[in-house]
Short mmCIF file of C-alpha atoms and ligand atoms in Angstrom, two decimals:
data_model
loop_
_atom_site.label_atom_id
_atom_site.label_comp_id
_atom_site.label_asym_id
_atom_site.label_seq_id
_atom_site.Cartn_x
_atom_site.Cartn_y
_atom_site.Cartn_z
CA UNK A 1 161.94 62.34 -37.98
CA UNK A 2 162.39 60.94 -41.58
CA UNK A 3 159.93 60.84 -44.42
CA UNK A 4 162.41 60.14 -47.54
CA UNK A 5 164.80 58.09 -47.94
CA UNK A 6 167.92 58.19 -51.03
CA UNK A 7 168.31 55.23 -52.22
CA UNK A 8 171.64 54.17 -53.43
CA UNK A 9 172.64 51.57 -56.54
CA UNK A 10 175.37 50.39 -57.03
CA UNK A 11 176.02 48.27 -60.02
CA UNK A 12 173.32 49.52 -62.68
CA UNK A 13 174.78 52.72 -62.56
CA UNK A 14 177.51 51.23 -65.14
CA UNK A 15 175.63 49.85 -67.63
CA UNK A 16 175.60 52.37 -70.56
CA UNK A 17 172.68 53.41 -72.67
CA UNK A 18 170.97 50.52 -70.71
CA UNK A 19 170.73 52.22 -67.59
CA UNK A 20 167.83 53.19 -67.60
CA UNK A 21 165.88 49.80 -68.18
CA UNK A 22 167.95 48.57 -65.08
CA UNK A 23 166.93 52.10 -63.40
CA UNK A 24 162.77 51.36 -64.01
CA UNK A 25 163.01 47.89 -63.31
CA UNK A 26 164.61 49.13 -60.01
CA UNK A 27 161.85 51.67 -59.56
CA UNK A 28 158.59 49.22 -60.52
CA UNK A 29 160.96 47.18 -57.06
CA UNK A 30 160.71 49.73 -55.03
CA UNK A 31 157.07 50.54 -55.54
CA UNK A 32 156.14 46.93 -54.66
CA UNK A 33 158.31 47.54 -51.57
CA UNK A 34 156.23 50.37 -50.60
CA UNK A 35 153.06 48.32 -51.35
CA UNK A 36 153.83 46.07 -48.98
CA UNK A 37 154.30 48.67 -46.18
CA UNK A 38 152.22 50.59 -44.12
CA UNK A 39 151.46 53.86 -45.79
CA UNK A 40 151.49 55.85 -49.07
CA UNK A 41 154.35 56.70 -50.57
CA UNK A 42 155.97 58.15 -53.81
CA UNK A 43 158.78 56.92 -55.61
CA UNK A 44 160.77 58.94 -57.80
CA UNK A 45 163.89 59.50 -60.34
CA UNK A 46 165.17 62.63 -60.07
CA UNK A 47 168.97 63.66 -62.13
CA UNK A 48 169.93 59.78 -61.90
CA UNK A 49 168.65 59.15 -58.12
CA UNK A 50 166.10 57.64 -56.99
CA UNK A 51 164.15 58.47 -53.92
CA UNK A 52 160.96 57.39 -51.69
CA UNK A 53 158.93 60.13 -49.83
CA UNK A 54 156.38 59.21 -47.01
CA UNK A 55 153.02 60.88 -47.76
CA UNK A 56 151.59 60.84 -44.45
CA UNK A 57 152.64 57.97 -41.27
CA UNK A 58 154.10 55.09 -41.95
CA UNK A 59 156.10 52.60 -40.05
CA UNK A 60 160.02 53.05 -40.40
CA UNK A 61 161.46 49.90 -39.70
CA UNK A 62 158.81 48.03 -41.51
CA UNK A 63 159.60 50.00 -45.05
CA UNK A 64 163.83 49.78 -44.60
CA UNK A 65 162.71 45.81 -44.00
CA UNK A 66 160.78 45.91 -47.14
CA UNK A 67 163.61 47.87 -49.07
CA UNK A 68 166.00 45.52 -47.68
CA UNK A 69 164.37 42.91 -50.14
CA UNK A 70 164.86 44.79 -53.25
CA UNK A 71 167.81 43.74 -55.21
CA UNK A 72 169.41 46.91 -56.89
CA UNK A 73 169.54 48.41 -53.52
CA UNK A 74 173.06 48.76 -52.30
CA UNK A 75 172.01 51.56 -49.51
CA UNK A 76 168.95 53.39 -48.37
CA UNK A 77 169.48 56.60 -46.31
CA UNK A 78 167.10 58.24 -44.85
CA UNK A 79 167.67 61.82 -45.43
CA UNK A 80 165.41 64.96 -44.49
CA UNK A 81 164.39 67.13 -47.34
CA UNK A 82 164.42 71.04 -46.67
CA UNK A 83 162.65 73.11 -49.31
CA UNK A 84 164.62 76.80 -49.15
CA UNK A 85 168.02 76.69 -49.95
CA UNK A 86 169.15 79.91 -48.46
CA UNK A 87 172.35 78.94 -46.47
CA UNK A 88 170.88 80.02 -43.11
CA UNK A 89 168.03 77.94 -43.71
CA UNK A 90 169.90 74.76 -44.28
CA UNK A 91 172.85 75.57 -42.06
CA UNK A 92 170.41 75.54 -39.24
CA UNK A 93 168.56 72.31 -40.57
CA UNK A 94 172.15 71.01 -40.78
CA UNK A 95 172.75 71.47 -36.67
CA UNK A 96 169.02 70.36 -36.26
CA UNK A 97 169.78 67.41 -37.84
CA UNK A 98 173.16 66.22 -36.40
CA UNK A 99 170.60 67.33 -32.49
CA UNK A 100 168.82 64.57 -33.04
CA UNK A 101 170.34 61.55 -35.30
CA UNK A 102 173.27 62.01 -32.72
CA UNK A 103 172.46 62.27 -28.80
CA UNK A 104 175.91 61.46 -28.51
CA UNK A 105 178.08 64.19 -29.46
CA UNK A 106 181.63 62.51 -28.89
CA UNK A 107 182.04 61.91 -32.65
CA UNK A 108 184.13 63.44 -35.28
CA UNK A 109 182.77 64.22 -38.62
CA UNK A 110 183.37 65.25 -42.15
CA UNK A 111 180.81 67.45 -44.50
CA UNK A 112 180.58 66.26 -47.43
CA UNK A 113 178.56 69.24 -49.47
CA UNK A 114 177.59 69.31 -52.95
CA UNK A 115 175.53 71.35 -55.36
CA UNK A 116 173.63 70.35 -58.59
CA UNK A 117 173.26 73.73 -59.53
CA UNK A 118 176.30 75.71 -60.66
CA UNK A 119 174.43 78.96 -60.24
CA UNK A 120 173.74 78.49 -56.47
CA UNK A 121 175.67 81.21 -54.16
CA UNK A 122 178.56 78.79 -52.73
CA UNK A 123 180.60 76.00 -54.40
CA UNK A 124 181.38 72.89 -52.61
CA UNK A 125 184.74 73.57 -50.95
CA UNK A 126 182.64 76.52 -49.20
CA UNK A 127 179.65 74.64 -48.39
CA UNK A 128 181.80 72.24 -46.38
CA UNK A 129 183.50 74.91 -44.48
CA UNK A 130 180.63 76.81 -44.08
CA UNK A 131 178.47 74.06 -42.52
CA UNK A 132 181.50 72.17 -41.02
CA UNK A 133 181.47 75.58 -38.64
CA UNK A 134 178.02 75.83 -38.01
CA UNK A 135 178.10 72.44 -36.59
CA UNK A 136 181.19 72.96 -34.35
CA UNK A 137 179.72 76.33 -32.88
CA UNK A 138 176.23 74.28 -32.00
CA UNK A 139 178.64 71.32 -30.36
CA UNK A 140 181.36 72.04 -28.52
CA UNK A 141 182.02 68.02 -28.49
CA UNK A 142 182.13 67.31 -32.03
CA UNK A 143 185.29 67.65 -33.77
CA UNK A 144 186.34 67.55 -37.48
CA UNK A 145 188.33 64.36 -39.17
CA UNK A 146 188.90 64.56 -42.88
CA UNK A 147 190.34 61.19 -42.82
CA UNK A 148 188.49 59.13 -40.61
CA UNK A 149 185.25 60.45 -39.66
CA UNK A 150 182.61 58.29 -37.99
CA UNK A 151 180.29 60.75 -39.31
CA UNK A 152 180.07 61.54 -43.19
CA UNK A 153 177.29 64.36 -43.61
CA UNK A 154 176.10 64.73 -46.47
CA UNK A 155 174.41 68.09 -47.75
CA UNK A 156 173.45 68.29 -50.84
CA UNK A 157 171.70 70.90 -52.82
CA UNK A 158 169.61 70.09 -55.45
CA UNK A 159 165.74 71.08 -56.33
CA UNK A 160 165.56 70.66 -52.46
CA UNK A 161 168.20 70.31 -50.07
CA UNK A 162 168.98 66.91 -48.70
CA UNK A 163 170.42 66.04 -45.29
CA UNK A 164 171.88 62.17 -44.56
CA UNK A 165 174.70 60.75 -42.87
CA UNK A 166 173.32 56.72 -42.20
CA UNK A 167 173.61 54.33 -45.01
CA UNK A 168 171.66 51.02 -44.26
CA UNK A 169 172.76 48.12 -45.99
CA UNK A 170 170.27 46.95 -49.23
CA UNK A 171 171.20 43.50 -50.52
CA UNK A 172 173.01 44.61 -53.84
CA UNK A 173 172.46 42.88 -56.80
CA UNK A 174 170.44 43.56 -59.53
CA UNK A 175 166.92 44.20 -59.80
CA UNK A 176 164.58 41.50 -60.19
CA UNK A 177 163.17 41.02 -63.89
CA UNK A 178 166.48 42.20 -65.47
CA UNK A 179 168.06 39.17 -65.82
CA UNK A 180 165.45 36.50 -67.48
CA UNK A 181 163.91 33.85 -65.51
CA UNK A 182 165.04 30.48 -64.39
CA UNK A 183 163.80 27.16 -62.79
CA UNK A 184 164.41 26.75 -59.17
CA UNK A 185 164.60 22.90 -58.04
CA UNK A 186 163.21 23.73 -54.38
CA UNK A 187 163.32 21.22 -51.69
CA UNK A 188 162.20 21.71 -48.06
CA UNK A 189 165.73 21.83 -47.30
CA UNK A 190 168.43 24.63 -46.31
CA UNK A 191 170.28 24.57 -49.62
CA UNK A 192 168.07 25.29 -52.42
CA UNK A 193 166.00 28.56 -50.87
CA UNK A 194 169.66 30.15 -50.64
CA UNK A 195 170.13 28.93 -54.64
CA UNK A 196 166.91 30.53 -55.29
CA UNK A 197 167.76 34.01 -53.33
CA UNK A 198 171.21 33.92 -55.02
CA UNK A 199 170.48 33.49 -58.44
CA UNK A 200 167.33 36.19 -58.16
CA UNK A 201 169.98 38.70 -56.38
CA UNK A 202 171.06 38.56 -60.22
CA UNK A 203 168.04 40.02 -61.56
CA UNK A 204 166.50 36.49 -62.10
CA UNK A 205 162.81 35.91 -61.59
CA UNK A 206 162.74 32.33 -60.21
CA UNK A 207 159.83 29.48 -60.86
CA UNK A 208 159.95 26.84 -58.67
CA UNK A 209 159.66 23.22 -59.22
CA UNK A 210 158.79 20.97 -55.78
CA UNK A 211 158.38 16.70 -56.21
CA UNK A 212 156.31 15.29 -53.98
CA UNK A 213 155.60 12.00 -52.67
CA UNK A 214 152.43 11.25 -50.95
CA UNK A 215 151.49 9.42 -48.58
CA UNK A 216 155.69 8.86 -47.95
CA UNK A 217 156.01 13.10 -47.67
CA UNK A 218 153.47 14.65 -46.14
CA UNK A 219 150.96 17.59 -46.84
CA UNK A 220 153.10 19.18 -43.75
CA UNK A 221 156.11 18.41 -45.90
CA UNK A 222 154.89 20.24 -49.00
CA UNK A 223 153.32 22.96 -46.79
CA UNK A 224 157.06 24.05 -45.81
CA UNK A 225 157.96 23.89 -49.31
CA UNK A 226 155.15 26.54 -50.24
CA UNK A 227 156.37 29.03 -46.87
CA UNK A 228 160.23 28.74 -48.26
CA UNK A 229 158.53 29.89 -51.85
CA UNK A 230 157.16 32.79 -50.16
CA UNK A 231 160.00 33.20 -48.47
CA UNK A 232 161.95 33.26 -51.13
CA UNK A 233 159.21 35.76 -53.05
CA UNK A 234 159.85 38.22 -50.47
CA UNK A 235 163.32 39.00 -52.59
CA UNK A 236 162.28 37.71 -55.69
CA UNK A 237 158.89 38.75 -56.39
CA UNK A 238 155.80 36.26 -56.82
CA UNK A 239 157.03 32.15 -57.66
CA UNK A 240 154.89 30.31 -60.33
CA UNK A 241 155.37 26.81 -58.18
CA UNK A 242 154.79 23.60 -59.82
CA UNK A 243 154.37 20.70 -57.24
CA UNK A 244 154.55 17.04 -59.11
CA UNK A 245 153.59 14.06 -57.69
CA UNK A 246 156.65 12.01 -57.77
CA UNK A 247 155.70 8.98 -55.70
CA UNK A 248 154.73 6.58 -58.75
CA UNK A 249 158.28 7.23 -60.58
CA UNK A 250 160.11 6.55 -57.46
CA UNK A 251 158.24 3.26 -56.94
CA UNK A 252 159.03 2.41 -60.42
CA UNK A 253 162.82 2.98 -59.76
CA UNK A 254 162.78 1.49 -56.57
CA UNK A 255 161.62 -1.67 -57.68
CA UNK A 256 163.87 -1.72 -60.86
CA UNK A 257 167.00 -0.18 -60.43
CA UNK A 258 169.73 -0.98 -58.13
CA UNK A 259 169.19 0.53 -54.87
CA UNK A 260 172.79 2.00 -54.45
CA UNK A 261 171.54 3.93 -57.89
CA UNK A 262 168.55 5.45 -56.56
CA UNK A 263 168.81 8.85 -55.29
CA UNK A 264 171.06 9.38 -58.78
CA UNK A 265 168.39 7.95 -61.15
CA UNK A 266 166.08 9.76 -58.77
CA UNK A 267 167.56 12.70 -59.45
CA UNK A 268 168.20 12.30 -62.93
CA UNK A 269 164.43 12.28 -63.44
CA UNK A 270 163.70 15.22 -61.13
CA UNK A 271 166.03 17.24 -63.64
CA UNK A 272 164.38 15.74 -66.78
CA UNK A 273 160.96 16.92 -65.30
CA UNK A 274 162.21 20.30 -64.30
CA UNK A 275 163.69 20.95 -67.40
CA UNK A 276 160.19 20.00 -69.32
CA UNK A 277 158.47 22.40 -67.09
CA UNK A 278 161.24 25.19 -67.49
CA UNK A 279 161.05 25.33 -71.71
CA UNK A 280 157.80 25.40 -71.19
CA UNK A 281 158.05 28.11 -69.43
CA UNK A 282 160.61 30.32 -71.05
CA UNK A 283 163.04 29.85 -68.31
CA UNK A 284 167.04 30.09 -69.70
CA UNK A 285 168.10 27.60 -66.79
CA UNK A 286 167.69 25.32 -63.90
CA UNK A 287 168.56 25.86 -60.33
CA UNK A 288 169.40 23.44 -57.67
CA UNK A 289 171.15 24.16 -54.06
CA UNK A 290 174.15 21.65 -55.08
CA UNK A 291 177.22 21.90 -53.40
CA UNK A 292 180.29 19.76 -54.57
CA UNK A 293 181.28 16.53 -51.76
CA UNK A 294 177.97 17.65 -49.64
CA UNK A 295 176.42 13.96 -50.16
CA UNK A 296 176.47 11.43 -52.19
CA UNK A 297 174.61 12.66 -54.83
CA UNK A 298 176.67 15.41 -55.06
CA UNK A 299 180.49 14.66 -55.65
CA UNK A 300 182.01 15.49 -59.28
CA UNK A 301 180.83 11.83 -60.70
CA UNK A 302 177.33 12.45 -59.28
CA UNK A 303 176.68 15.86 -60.48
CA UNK A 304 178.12 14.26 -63.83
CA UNK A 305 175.51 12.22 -64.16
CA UNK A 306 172.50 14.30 -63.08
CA UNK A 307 173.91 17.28 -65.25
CA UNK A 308 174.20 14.72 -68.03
CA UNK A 309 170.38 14.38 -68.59
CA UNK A 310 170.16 18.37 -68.97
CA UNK A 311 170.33 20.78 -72.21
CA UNK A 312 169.83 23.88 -70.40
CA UNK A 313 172.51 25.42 -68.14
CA UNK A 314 172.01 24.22 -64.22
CA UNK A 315 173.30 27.36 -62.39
CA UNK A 316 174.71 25.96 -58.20
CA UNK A 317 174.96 29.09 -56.77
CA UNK A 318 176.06 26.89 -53.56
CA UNK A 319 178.50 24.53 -55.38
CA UNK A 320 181.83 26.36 -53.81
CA UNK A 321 180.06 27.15 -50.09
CA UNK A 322 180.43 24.91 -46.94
CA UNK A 323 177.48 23.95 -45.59
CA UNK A 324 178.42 26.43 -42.84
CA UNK A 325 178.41 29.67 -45.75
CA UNK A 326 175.24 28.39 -47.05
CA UNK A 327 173.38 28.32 -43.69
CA UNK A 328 174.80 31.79 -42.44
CA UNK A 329 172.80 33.60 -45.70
CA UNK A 330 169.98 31.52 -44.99
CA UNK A 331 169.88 32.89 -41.41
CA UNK A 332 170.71 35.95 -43.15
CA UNK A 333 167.52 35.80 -45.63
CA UNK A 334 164.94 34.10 -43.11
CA UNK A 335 164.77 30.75 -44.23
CA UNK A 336 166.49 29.25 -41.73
CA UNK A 337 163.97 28.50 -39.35
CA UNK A 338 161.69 27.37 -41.63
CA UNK A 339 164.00 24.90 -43.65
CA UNK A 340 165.27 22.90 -40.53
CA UNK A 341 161.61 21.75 -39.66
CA UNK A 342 161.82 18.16 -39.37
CA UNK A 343 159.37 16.96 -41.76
CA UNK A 344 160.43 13.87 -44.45
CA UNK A 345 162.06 14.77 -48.28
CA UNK A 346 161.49 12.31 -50.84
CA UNK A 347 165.08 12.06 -50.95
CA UNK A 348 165.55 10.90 -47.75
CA UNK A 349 162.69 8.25 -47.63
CA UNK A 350 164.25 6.21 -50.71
CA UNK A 351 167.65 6.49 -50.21
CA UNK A 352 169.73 3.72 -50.07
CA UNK A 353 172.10 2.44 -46.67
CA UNK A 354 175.53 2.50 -49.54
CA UNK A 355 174.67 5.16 -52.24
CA UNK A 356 177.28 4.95 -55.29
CA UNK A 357 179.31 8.11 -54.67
CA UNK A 358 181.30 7.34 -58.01
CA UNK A 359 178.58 6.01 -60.48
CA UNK A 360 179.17 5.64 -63.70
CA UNK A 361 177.39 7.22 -66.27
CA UNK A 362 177.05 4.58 -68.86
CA UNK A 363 176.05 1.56 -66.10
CA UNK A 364 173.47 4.55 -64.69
CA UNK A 365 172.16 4.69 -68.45
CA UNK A 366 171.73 1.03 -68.49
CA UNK A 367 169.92 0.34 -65.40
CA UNK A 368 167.69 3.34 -66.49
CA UNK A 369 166.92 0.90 -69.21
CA UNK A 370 164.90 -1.25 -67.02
CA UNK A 371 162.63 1.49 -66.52
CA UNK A 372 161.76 1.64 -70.49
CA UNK A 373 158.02 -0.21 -70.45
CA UNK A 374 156.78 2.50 -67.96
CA UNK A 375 159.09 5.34 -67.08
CA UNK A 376 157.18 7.66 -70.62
CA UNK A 377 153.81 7.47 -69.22
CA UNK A 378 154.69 8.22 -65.57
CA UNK A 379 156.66 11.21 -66.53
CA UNK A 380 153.78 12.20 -68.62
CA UNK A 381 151.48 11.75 -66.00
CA UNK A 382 153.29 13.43 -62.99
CA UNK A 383 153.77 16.27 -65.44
CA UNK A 384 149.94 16.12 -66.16
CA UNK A 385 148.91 16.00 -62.77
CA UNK A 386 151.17 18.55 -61.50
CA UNK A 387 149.83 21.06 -58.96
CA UNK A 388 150.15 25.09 -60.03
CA UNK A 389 150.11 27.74 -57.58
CA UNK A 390 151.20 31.50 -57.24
CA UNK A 391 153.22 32.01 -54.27
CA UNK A 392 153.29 35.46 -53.03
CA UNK A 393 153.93 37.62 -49.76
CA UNK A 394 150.84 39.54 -48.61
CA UNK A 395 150.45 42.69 -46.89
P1 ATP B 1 168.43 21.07 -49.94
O1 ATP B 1 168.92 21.62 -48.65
O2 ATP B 1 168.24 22.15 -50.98
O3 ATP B 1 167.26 20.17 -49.80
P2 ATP B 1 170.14 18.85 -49.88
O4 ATP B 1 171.43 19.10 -49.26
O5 ATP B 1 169.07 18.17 -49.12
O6 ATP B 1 169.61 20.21 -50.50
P3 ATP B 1 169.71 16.92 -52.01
O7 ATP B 1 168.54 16.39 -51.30
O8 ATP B 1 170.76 16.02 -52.54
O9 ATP B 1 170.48 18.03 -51.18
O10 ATP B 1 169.19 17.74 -53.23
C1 ATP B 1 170.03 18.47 -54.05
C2 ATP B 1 169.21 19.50 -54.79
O11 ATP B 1 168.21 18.85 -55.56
C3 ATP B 1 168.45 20.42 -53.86
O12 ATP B 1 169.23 21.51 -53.47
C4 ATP B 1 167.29 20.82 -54.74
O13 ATP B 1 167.67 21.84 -55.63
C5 ATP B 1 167.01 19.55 -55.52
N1 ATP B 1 165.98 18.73 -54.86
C6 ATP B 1 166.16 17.71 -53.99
N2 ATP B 1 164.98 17.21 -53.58
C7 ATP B 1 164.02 17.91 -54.20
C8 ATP B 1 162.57 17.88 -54.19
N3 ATP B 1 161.90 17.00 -53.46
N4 ATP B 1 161.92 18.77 -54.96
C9 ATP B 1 162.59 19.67 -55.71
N5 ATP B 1 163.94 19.75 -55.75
C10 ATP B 1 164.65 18.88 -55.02
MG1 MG B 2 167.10 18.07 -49.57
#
């Protein structure tokens, strides 16, 4: 019974004589939204809204999915549009309306009426009343409550008359390409895809940065890592991912470093990589799934010393969640599923039985030393070698 949805923004509406960047960047969204859906459709601003008509069929629950991806979005409702504004017109639209969104008629409700034009016939206060009545005389079962409706109906007159009452969640946020762009440390695990979504809910466009370590990870292994990109894309728009072969670097440290130091010196070089390939890249900052205590790698002294090797900011959305958090808004965004497939991290394959879990910077720094006759020229190859690939959804 719908073909247009209003769709409702929350934050952007504050932001001064820069609205209306936020309010395009919104818009260019929710066209490639539509894109992705079955069917044509027309997006439009209209006296600081913005809505989406349906030209022709299209597939309801597949579009609200696809708007559901769009940060900006903090509601879409899908609203019928009546072109005469005469009151008997709309008044009977109005009952029409509340016929069939509502089978169930034991529900109280509240009319909430408004007019853009100041020249139209009724003011608000009458509207309400007006249609409030029309309503109870079609449905003996409804009754009124200012307070605490379960229904709030919304009629408003404007260059058309719109009808709506259901709000569907959007994810909030800001809208993608607002906000700069940033370098996502992804990993085939739970954590990072959620850094990724939360830092793009921002307005962030995200790279992403996978390391690789054939023939210890797999082509399975970096296979999930690409799906969790396009996961990830579905919210943030296309990823620019960079896969580097990391296998000779962690050989190197392997074989000279203490192995309680590994996964730290590991992951001191993953950020010194990542942060080459984000300045290249105009990104303003790195992103890893951290979270403080969650391993070894990641109490206060750890995260010391990878953070150390870094001049950008490293944004960890995660850092304050329980693993718990972080998994309900993967299972929330759809990565769930895909992140808990068992195949091998690079991590995992080289880590040692004891890992420090209170290194020291300055002995770190000095068993980095022993890398000094080779470490340049792997780094320079593994960022020479590295893999580039668009990661996208399709239709
Ligand atoms: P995740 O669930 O994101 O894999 P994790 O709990 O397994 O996190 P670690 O393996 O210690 O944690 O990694 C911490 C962070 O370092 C990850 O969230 C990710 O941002 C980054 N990272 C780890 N391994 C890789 C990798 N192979 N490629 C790219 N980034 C990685
Ligand atoms: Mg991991």
């Amino acid at each position: 019974m719908f073909s247009s949805f209003l769709i409702k923004y929350a934050e952007i509406g504050v932001k001064g004589k820069n609205r209306y960047i936020f309010e395009n960047a919104l818009v260019q969204q929710i066209k490639y939204a539509c894109k992705r859906s079955e069917g044509e459709f027309a997006v439009r601003k209209a006296e600081g809204r913005i809505y989406v008509d349906a030209l022709g069929e299209f597939d309801f629950d597949e579009l609200v999915e696809n708007l559901q991806t769009v940060f900006g979005i903090s509601g879409i409702c899908p609203m019928i549009q009546v072109d005469d504004d005469d009151f008997d017109t709309l008044s009977k639209a109005v009952v029409d309306y509340m016929d069939k969104e509502y089978p169930d008629k034991n529900l109280t409700f509240k009319v909430f009426a408004r007019r853009s034009r100041k020249t139209y016939p009724m003011n608000s206060m009458e509207l309400n009343a007006a249609i409030g009545e029309k309503v109870l005389d079609a449905f003996p079962e409804i009754r009124v409550d200012v307070h605490k409706p379960d229904v709030c109906l919304y009629v408003e007159v404007r260059e058309k008359v719109y009808i709506y009452s259901r709000i569907i969640p959007g994810p909030g946020g800001m809208p993608v390409g607002t906000g700069g762009k940033a370098m996502l440390l992804l990993s085939g695990g739970i954590d990072s895809p959620v850094a990724g979504y939360m830092i793009s809910k921002r307005g962030v466009k995200i790279d992403a940065v996978y390391f690789h370590a054939p023939p210890y990870t797999s082509e399975r292994a970096k296979q999930k890592v690409i799906d969790l990109a396009r996961l990830v894309s579905r919210y943030s728009g296309p990823v620019y991912l960079h896969v580097i072969n990391f296998t000779d670097i962690q050989l190197a440290i392997y074989e000279k470093c203490p192995h309680d130091e590994l996964t730290i010196i590991m992951r001191r070089y993953m950020m010194r990589i990542a942060e080459t390939i984000a300045k290249e890249t105009e990104c303003l900052g790195l992103i890893t799934g951290e979270s403080i205590g969650q391993v070894a790698s990641q109490t206060m002294q750890s995260l010391a010393c990878t953070n150390e090797v870094c001049t950008l900011p490293v944004y960890r959305p995660c850092i304050g969640l329980d693993k718990q958090e972080i998994i309900d808004i993967s299972l929330k965004i759809g990565t769930y599923e895909t992140s808990i497939l068992p195949y091998e991290d690079c991590c995992t394959i080289f880590v040692a039985k004891h890992p420090v879990t209170k290194p020291n910077i300055d002995i770190i720094k000095k068993h980095e030393h022993h890398l000094d006759d080779v470490i340049e020229e792997l780094v320079q190859k593994a960022l020479d070698t590295r893999e580039k690939m668009v990661v996208r959804v399709d239709r």
